XYZ file of C-alpha atoms in Angstrom:
579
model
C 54.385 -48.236 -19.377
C 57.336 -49.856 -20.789
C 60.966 -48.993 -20.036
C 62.755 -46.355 -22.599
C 65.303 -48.886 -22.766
C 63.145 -51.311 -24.947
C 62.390 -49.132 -27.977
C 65.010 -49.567 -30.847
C 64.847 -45.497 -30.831
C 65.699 -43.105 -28.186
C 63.385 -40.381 -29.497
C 63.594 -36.624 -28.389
C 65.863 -37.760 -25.472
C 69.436 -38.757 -25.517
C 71.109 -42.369 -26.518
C 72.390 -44.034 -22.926
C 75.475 -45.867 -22.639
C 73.069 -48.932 -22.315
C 71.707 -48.076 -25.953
C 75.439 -48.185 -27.352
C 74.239 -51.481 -29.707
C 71.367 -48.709 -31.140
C 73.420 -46.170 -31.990
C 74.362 -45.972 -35.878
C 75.452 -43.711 -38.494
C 77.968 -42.182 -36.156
C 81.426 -44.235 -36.702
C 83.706 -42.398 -38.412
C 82.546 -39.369 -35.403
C 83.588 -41.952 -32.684
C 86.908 -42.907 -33.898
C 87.792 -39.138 -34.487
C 87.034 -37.991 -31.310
C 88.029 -40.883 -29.536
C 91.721 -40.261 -30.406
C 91.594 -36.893 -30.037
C 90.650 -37.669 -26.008
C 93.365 -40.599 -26.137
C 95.379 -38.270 -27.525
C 94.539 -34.386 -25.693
C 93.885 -33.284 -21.869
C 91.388 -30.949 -23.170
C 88.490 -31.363 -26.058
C 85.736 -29.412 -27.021
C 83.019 -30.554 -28.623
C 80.544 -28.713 -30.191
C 77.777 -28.911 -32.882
C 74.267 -27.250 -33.368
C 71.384 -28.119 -31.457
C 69.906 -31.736 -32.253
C 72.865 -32.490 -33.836
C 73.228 -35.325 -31.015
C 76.573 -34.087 -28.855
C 75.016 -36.280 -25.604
C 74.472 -39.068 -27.588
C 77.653 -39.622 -29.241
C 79.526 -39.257 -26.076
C 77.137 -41.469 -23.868
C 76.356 -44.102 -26.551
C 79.232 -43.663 -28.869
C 82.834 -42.396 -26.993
C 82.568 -44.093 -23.504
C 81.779 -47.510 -24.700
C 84.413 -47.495 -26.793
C 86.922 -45.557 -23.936
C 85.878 -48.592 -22.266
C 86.377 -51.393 -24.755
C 89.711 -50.034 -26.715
C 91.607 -48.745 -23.182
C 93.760 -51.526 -21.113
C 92.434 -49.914 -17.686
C 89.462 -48.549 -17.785
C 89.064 -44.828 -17.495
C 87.085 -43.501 -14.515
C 84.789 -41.342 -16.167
C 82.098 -38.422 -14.700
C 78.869 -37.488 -16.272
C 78.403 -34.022 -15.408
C 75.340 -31.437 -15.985
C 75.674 -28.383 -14.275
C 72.123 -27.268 -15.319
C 70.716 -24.287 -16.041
C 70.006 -21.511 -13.095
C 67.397 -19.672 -15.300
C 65.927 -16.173 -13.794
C 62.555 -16.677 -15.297
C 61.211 -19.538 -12.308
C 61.788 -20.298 -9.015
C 64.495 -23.407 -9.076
C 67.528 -23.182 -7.221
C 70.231 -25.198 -8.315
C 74.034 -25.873 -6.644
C 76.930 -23.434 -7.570
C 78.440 -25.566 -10.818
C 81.656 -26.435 -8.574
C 79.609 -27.951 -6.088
C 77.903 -29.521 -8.468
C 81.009 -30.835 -9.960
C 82.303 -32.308 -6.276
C 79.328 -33.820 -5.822
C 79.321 -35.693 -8.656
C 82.765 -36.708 -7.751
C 81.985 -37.566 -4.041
C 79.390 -39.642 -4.942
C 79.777 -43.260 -3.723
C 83.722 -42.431 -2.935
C 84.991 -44.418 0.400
C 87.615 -41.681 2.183
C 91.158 -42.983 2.767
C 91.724 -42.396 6.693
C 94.994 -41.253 5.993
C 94.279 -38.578 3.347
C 91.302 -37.122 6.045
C 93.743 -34.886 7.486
C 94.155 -33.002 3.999
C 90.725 -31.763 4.428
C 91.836 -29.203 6.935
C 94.362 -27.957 4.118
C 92.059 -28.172 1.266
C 88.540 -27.304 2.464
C 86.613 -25.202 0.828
C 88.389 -24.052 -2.223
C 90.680 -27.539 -2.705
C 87.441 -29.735 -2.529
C 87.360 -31.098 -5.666
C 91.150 -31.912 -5.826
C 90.837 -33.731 -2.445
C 87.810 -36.185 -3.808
C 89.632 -36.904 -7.551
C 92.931 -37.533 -5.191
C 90.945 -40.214 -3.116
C 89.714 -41.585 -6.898
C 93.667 -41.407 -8.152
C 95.036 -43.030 -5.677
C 91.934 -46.201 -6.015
C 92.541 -46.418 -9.897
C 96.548 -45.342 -10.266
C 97.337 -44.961 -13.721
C 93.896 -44.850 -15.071
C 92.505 -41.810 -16.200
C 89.919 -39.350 -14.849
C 87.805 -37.838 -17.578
C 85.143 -35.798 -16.837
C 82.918 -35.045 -19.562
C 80.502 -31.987 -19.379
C 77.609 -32.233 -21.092
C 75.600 -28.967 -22.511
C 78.457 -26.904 -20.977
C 76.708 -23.750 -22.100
C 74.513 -24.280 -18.816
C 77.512 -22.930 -16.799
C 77.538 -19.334 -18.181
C 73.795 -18.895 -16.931
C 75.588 -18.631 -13.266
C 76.792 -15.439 -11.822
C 80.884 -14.542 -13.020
C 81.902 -15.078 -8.869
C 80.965 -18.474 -9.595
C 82.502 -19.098 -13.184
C 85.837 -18.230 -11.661
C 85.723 -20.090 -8.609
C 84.833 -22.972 -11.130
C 87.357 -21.879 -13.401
C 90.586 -21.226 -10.978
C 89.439 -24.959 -9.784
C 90.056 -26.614 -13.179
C 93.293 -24.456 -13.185
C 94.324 -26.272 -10.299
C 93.855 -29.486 -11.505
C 95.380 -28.748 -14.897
C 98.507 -26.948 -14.536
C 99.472 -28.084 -10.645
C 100.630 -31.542 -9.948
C 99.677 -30.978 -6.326
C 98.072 -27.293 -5.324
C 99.826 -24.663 -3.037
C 97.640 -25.021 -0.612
C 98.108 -28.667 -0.147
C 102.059 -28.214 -0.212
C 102.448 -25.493 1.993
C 99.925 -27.307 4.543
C 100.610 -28.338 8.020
C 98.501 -31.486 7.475
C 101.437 -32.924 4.684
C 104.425 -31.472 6.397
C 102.813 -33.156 9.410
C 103.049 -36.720 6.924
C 106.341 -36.057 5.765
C 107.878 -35.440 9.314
C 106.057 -38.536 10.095
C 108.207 -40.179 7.707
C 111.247 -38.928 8.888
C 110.650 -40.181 12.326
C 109.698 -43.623 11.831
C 112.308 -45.777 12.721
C 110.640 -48.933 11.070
C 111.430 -49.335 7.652
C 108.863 -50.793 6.195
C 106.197 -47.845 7.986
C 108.069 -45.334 6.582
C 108.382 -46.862 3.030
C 104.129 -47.133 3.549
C 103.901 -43.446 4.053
C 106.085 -42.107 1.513
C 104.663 -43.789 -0.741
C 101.106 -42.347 0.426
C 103.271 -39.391 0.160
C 104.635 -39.985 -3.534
C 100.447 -40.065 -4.347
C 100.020 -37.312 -2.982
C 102.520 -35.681 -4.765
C 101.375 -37.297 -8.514
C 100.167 -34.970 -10.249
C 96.136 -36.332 -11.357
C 95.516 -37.417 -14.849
C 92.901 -35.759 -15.457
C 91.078 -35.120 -19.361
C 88.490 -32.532 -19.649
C 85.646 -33.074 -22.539
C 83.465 -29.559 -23.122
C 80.280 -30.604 -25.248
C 78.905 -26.724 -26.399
C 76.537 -26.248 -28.985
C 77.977 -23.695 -31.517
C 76.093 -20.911 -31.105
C 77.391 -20.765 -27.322
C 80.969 -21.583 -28.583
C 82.124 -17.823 -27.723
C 81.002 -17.736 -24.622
C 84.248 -20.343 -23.595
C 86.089 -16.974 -23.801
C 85.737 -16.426 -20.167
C 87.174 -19.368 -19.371
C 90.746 -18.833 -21.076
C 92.050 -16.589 -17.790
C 91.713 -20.226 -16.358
C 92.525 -22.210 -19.141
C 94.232 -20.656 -21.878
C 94.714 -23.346 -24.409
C 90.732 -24.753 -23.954
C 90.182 -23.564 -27.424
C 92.941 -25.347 -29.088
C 91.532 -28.952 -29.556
C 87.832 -28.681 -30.601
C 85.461 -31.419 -32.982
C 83.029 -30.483 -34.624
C 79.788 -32.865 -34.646
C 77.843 -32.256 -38.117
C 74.726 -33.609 -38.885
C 73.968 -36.676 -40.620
C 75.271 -37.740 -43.958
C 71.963 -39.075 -45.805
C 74.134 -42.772 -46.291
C 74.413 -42.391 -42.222
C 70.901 -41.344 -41.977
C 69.767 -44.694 -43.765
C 71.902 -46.779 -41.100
C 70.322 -45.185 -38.215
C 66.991 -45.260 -39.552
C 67.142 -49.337 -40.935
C 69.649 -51.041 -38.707
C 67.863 -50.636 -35.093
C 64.146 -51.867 -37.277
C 65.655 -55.219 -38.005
C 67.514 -55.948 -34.453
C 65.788 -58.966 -32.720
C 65.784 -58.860 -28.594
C 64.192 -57.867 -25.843
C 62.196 -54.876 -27.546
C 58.421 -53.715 -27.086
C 57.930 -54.072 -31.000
C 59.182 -57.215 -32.801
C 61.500 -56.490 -35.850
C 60.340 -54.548 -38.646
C 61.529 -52.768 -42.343
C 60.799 -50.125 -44.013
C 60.323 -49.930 -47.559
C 62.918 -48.296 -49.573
C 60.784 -45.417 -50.597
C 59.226 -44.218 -47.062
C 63.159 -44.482 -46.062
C 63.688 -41.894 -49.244
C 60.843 -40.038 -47.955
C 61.732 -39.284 -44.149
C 65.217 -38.634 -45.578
C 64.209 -36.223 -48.119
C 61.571 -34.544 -45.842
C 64.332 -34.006 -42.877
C 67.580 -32.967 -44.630
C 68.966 -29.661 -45.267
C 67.882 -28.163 -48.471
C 71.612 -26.724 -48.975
C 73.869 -29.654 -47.789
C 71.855 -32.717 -47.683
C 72.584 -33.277 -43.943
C 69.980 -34.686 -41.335
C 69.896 -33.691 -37.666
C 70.307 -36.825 -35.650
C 67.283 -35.609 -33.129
C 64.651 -35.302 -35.965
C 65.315 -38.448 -37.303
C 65.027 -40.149 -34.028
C 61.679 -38.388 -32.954
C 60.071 -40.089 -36.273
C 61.462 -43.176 -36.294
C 60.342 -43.665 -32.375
C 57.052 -42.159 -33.619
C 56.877 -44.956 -36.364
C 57.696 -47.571 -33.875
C 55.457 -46.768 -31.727
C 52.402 -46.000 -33.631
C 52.625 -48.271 -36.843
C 54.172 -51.668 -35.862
C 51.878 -53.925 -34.955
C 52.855 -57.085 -35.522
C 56.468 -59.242 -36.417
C 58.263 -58.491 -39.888
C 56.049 -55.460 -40.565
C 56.992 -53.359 -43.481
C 56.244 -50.035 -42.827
C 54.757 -47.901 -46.293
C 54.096 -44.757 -47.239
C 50.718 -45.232 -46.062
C 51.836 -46.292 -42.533
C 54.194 -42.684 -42.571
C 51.383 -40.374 -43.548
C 52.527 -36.511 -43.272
C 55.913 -36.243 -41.747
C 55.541 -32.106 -41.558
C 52.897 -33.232 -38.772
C 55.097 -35.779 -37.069
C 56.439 -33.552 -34.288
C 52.802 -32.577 -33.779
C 51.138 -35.473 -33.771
C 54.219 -37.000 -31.073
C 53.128 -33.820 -29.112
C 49.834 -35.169 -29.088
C 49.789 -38.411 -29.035
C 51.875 -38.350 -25.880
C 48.982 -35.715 -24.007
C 46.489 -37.664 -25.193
C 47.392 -40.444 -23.453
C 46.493 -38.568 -20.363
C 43.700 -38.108 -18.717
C 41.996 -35.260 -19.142
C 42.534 -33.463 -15.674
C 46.573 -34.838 -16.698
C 46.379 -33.449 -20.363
C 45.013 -29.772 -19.237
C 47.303 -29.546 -16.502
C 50.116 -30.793 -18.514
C 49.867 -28.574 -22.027
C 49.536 -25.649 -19.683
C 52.919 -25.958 -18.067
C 54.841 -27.461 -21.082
C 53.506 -24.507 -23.345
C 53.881 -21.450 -20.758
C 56.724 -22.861 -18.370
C 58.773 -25.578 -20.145
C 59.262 -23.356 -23.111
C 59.947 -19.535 -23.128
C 61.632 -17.501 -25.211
C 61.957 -20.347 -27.914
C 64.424 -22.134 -25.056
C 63.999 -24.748 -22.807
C 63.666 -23.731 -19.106
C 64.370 -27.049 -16.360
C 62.025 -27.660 -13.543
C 62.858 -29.703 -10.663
C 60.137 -32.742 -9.486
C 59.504 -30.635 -6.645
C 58.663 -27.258 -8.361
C 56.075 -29.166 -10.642
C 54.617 -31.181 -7.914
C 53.980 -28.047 -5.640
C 53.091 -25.202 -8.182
C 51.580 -26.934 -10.994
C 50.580 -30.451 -8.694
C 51.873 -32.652 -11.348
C 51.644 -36.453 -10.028
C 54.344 -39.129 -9.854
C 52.278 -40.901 -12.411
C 52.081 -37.562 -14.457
C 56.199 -37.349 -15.152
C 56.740 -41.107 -15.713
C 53.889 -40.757 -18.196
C 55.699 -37.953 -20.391
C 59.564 -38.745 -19.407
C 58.417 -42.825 -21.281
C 56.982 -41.040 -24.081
C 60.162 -39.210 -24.010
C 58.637 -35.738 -24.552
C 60.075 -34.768 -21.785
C 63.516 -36.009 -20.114
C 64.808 -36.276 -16.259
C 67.904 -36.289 -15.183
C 69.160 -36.071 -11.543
C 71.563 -33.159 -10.011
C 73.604 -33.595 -7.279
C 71.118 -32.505 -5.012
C 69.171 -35.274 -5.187
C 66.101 -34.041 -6.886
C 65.089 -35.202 -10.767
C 65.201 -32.245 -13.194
C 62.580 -32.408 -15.698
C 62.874 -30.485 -19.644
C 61.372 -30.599 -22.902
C 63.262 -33.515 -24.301
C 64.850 -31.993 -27.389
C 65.072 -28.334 -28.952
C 63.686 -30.176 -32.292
C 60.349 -30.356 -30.153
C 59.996 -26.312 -29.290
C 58.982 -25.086 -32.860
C 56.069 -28.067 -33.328
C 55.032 -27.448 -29.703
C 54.890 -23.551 -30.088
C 53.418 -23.991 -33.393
C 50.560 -26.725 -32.038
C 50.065 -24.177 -28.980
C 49.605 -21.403 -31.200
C 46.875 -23.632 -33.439
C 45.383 -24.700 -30.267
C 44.743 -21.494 -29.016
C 43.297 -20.075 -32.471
C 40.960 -22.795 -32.293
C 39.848 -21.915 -28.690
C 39.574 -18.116 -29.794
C 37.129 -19.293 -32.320
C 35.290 -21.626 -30.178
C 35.073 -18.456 -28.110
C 34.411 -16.221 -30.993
C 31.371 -18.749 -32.181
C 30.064 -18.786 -28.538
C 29.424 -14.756 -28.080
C 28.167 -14.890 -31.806
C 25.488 -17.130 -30.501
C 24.925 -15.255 -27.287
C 24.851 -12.101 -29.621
C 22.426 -13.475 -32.250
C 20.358 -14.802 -29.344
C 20.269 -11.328 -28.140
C 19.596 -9.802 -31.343
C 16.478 -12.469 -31.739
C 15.227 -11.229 -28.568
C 15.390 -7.738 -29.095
C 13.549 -8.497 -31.763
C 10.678 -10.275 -30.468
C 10.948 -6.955 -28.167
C 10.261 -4.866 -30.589
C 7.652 -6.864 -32.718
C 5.722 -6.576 -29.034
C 6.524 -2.624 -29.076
C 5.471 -2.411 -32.785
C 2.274 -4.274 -32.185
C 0.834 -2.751 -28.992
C 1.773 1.032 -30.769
C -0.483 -0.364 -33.909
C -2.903 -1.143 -31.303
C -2.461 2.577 -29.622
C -2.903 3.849 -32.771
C -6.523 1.658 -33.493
C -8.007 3.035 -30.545
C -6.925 6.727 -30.830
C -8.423 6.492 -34.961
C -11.595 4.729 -32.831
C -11.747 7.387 -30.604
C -11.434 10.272 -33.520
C -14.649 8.662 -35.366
C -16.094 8.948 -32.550
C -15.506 12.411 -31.901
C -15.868 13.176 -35.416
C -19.678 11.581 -35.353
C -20.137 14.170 -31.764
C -19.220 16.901 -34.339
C -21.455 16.192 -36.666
C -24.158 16.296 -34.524
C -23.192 19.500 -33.235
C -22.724 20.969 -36.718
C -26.350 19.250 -37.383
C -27.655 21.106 -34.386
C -25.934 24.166 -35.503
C -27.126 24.476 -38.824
C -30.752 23.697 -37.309
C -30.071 27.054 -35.059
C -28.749 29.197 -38.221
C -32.058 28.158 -39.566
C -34.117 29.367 -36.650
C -31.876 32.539 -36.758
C -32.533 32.697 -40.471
C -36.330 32.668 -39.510
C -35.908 34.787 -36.037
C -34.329 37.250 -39.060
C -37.405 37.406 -41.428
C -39.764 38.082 -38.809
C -37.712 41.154 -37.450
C -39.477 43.057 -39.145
C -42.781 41.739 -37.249
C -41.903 42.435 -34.214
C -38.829 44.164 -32.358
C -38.764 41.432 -29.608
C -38.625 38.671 -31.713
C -35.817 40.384 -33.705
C -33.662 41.175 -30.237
C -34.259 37.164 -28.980
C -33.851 36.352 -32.666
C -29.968 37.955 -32.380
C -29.499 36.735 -29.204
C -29.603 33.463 -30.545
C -27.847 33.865 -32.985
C -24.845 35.097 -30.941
C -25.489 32.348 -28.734
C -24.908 29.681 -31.256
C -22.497 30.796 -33.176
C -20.099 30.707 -29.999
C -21.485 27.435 -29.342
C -20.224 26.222 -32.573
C -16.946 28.110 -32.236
C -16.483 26.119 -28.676
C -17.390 22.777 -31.164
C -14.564 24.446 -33.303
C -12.182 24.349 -30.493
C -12.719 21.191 -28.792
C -12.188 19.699 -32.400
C -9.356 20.852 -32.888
C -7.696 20.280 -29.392
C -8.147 16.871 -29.740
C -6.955 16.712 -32.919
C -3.696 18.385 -31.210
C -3.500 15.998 -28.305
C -3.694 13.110 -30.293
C -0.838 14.699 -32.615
C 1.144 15.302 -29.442
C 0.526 12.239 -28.169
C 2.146 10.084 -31.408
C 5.086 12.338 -31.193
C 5.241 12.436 -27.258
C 6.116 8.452 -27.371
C 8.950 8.544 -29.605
C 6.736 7.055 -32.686
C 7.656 6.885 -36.054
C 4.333 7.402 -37.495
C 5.019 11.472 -38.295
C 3.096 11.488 -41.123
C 0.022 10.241 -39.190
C 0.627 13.609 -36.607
C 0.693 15.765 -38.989
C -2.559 14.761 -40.477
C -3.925 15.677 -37.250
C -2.554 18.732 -36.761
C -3.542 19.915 -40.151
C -7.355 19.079 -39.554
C -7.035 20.647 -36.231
C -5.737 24.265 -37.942
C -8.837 23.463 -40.950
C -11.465 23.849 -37.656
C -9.658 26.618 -36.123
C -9.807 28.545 -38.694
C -13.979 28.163 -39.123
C -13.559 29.903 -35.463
C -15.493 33.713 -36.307
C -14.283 36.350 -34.545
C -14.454 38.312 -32.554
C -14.623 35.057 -30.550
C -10.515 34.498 -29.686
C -10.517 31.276 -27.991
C -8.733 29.574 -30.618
C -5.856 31.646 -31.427
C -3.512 30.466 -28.725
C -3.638 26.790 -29.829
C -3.895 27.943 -33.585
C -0.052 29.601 -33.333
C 1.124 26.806 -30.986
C 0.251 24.477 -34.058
C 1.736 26.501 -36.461
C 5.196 26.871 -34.531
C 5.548 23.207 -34.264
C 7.114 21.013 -37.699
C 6.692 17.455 -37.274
């Protein structure tokens, strides 16, 4: 992928000192604050978030430091990071930090070596800027510190040794425990002792640099809602609130620069030149600025312009239209992404997962060394260049050697939170729509369950109304074959009178069949019962049907004659039941 260097627009990250030629709208800012550094030992600077702080001092103030001062100034970049309690980084106390930044790439005088014994550990940083002094005399040391609100995240033991080590270099020209040392008495009895004149006019003069107090200029870049927290540093440095500038955002007239100039530049760029028409200039403008004042964060403006660059020039002296804009609200979403998609999908999963629940929390950004993603969350080499060129996320090195990776603008946390939150809706109702399924599927089949159940109980019920016929026909028959016997009684009975047996066998018979067709009587109606129980016994909902039953089995228990009493058990155990 192509180097951020060749894109007109820096994007969510930072403007480099490289990018200087890119960086617009910002003028009247640089000359301010560039005499007020020419002019001060100690500046704040401070602004709101996206307001573009690291950009106007690494694309705007040290190019010109560079191009208005005689000597060059030897300058230091520092970022003292952020030692956040919420993952498992571990980053240098922020005055180590500060030496090594210092140290780096510094050759050691052999004669200042012995001062180490005098100023090791706590006059460490003095000793390194001494060995810088005395490379570059009368040229100043400015060490500008970028996001200084990072150093209040560290423990107070560490603020003030941080602290009474700026005091040192502020307010001492050389530090007590350097004068009082045996190392430079040891240098200036030297001195005293050599007989050669010329040897001793070499070391006191190393002893005169010693001596010179360092010119040192201290540049604090805060964002304002953080500005209160350089309270704790006035015990150190009392007057570090007295020079401050203020970065504001974007007048819309500086707005328009930034967002036309860098289109029409010819060189070595991945796009060829392009414009914009006036009205999609009037549009991003209008969409981005403050409702109240009319100013435009530099950050936002950036992000869509690098966006439009990226995604809508295609070919030389484009003109980009309000066609090739679209919806800026969904800019910062689509750069979200656009720059996941462009990962594979293994890439993109394992990607949106740590951006969304590690990169971001609590609406802040939270820094992750190389090492940290590669080991808990096995990001690839490939994986960071991808995002760090697409500039959604930024790297910067500490003095430890390791890259430190972040979300590459606070502009970016609200669309990212905002696209996470949409993203997870959607998978909640992909979710939602997947048990629905599984639940109507369910439903369908408990259905079909109890279509089977309704069926085979119709089926039940077929062959128990079958079964009743058939008992009903048996019935008949007996009652046929009763009545015949009543008959033969009714004859036995008329020919009493003829003779006295045939009247005894004649009642005997009688007797006989009438309990015959009492026991008819009773089987009747216990099967009537049975099936009645039977309906109810299997949870059925065919009541009505039971009761039928039950009522013709209480009709034949009641053609029971007594003093036959086999029916009067089943008779009350029908009448204390209420289906």
């Amino acid at each position: 992928m192509a180097e951020l260097s060749k894109f007109r627009y820096p994007g969510a990250k930072n403007f480099t000192t490289e990018q200087a030629h890119l960086f617009m709208g910002r003028d009247d800012d640089k000359e301010k604050l560039y005499q007020m550094i020419t002019a001060r030992q100690i500046v704040v600077l401070y602004g709101k978030s996206g307001m573009g702080k690291s950009s106007l001092l690494n694309a705007g103030i040290i190019p010109l430091l560079e191009h208005e001062l005689n000597q060059k100034p030897k300058y230091f970049s520092v970022r003292l990071f952020n030692k956040g309690q919420e993952n498992n980084v571990t980053f240098l106390p922020p005055l180590q930090t500060l030496i090594q930044t210092v140290s780096e790439n510094t050759i050691e005088k052999e004669w200042l070596k012995p001062l180490k014994v005098d100023t090791y550990p706590k006059g460490e940083l003095w000793y390194w800027l001494k060995q810088w002094q005395i490379e570059y005399p009368r040229v100043p040391i400015i060490l500008f510190f970028d996001q200084f609100e990072e150093l209040f995240s560290y423990s107070d033991t560490e603020i003030e040794a941080f602290g009474e080590e700026l005091r040192t270099l502020i307010y001492q020209n050389i530090p007590d425990y350097v004068s009082r040392g045996k190392s430079l008495a040891t240098l200036e009895q030297t001195a005293l002792n050599q007989k050669n004149e010329k040897e001793r006019e070499v070391i006191e003069k190393q002893i005169d640099a010693i001596y010179q107090k360092i010119d040192i200029k201290l540049v604090f870049s805060i964002r304002s809602d953080r500005m209160a927290l350089l309270n704790k540093l006035t015990k150190y440095i009392p007057n570090i609130l007295k020079h401050f500038y203020e970065l504001d955002a974007l007048t819309e007239e500086d707005a328009r620069e930034a967002i036309k100039i860098p289109a029409q530049l010819e060189g070595d760029f991945q796009t060829p030149a392009f414009q914009y028409q006036d009205k999609v200039v009037d549009a991003i403008i209008e969409r981005v600025k403050n409702q109240y004042d009319g100013k435009i964060e530099t950050a936002t403006l950036q992000i869509i312009c690098r966006f439009i660059e990226l995604q809508r020039v295609s070919q030389a002296n484009s003109i980009i239209t309000l066609n090739d804009l679209g919806n800026i609200k969904d800019i910062f979403k689509d750069f979200y992404q656009t720059s996941l998609n462009k990962l594979n999908t293994e890439e993109k999963a394992i990607a949106s997962k740590t951006i969304e629940e590690r990169f971001i929390q609590n609406n802040q950004r939270i820094p992750f060394a190389d090492t940290y993603l590669k080991a808990e969350d096995k990001w690839t080499d490939n994986l960071l260049k991808q995002l760090e060129e697409s500039t959604l996320l930024r790297k910067e090195s500490d003095t430890a050697g390791r890259f430190i990776y972040e979300i590459g603008h606070d502009t970016l946390i609200e669309p990212i939170v905002e696209f996470a939150i949409e993203r997870k809706a959607k998978e909640g109702q992909r979710r939602l729509k997947e048990k629905q399924k599984r639940q109507a599927e369910e439903a369908k089949r408990q259905q079909a369950i109890q279509a089977l159940e309704t069926k085979n109980l119709q089926q039940e019920l077929e062959s128990r109304k079958q079964l009743l016929n058939y008992a009903m026909i048996a019935g008949l028959i007996l009652l046929t074959l009763l009545v015949f016997a009543f008959i033969l009684w009714r004859n036995a009975e008329e020919e009493k009178l003829k003779a006295s047996n045939a009247e005894n066998r004649a009642q005997e018979a009688q007797l006989q069949a009438q309990k015959a067709l009492n026991k008819v009587y009773f089987q009747q109606a216990k099967a009537f019962k049975d099936n009645a129980d039977n309906i109810l016994y299997n949870g059925s909902i065919f009541k009505k049907e039971a009761k039928v039953f039950y009522d013709s089995a209480k009709v034949l228990l009641q053609k029971i004659q007594y003093p036959d009493t086999s029916g009067t058990g089943l008779k009350k155990e029908i009448e204390q039941l209420k289906p």
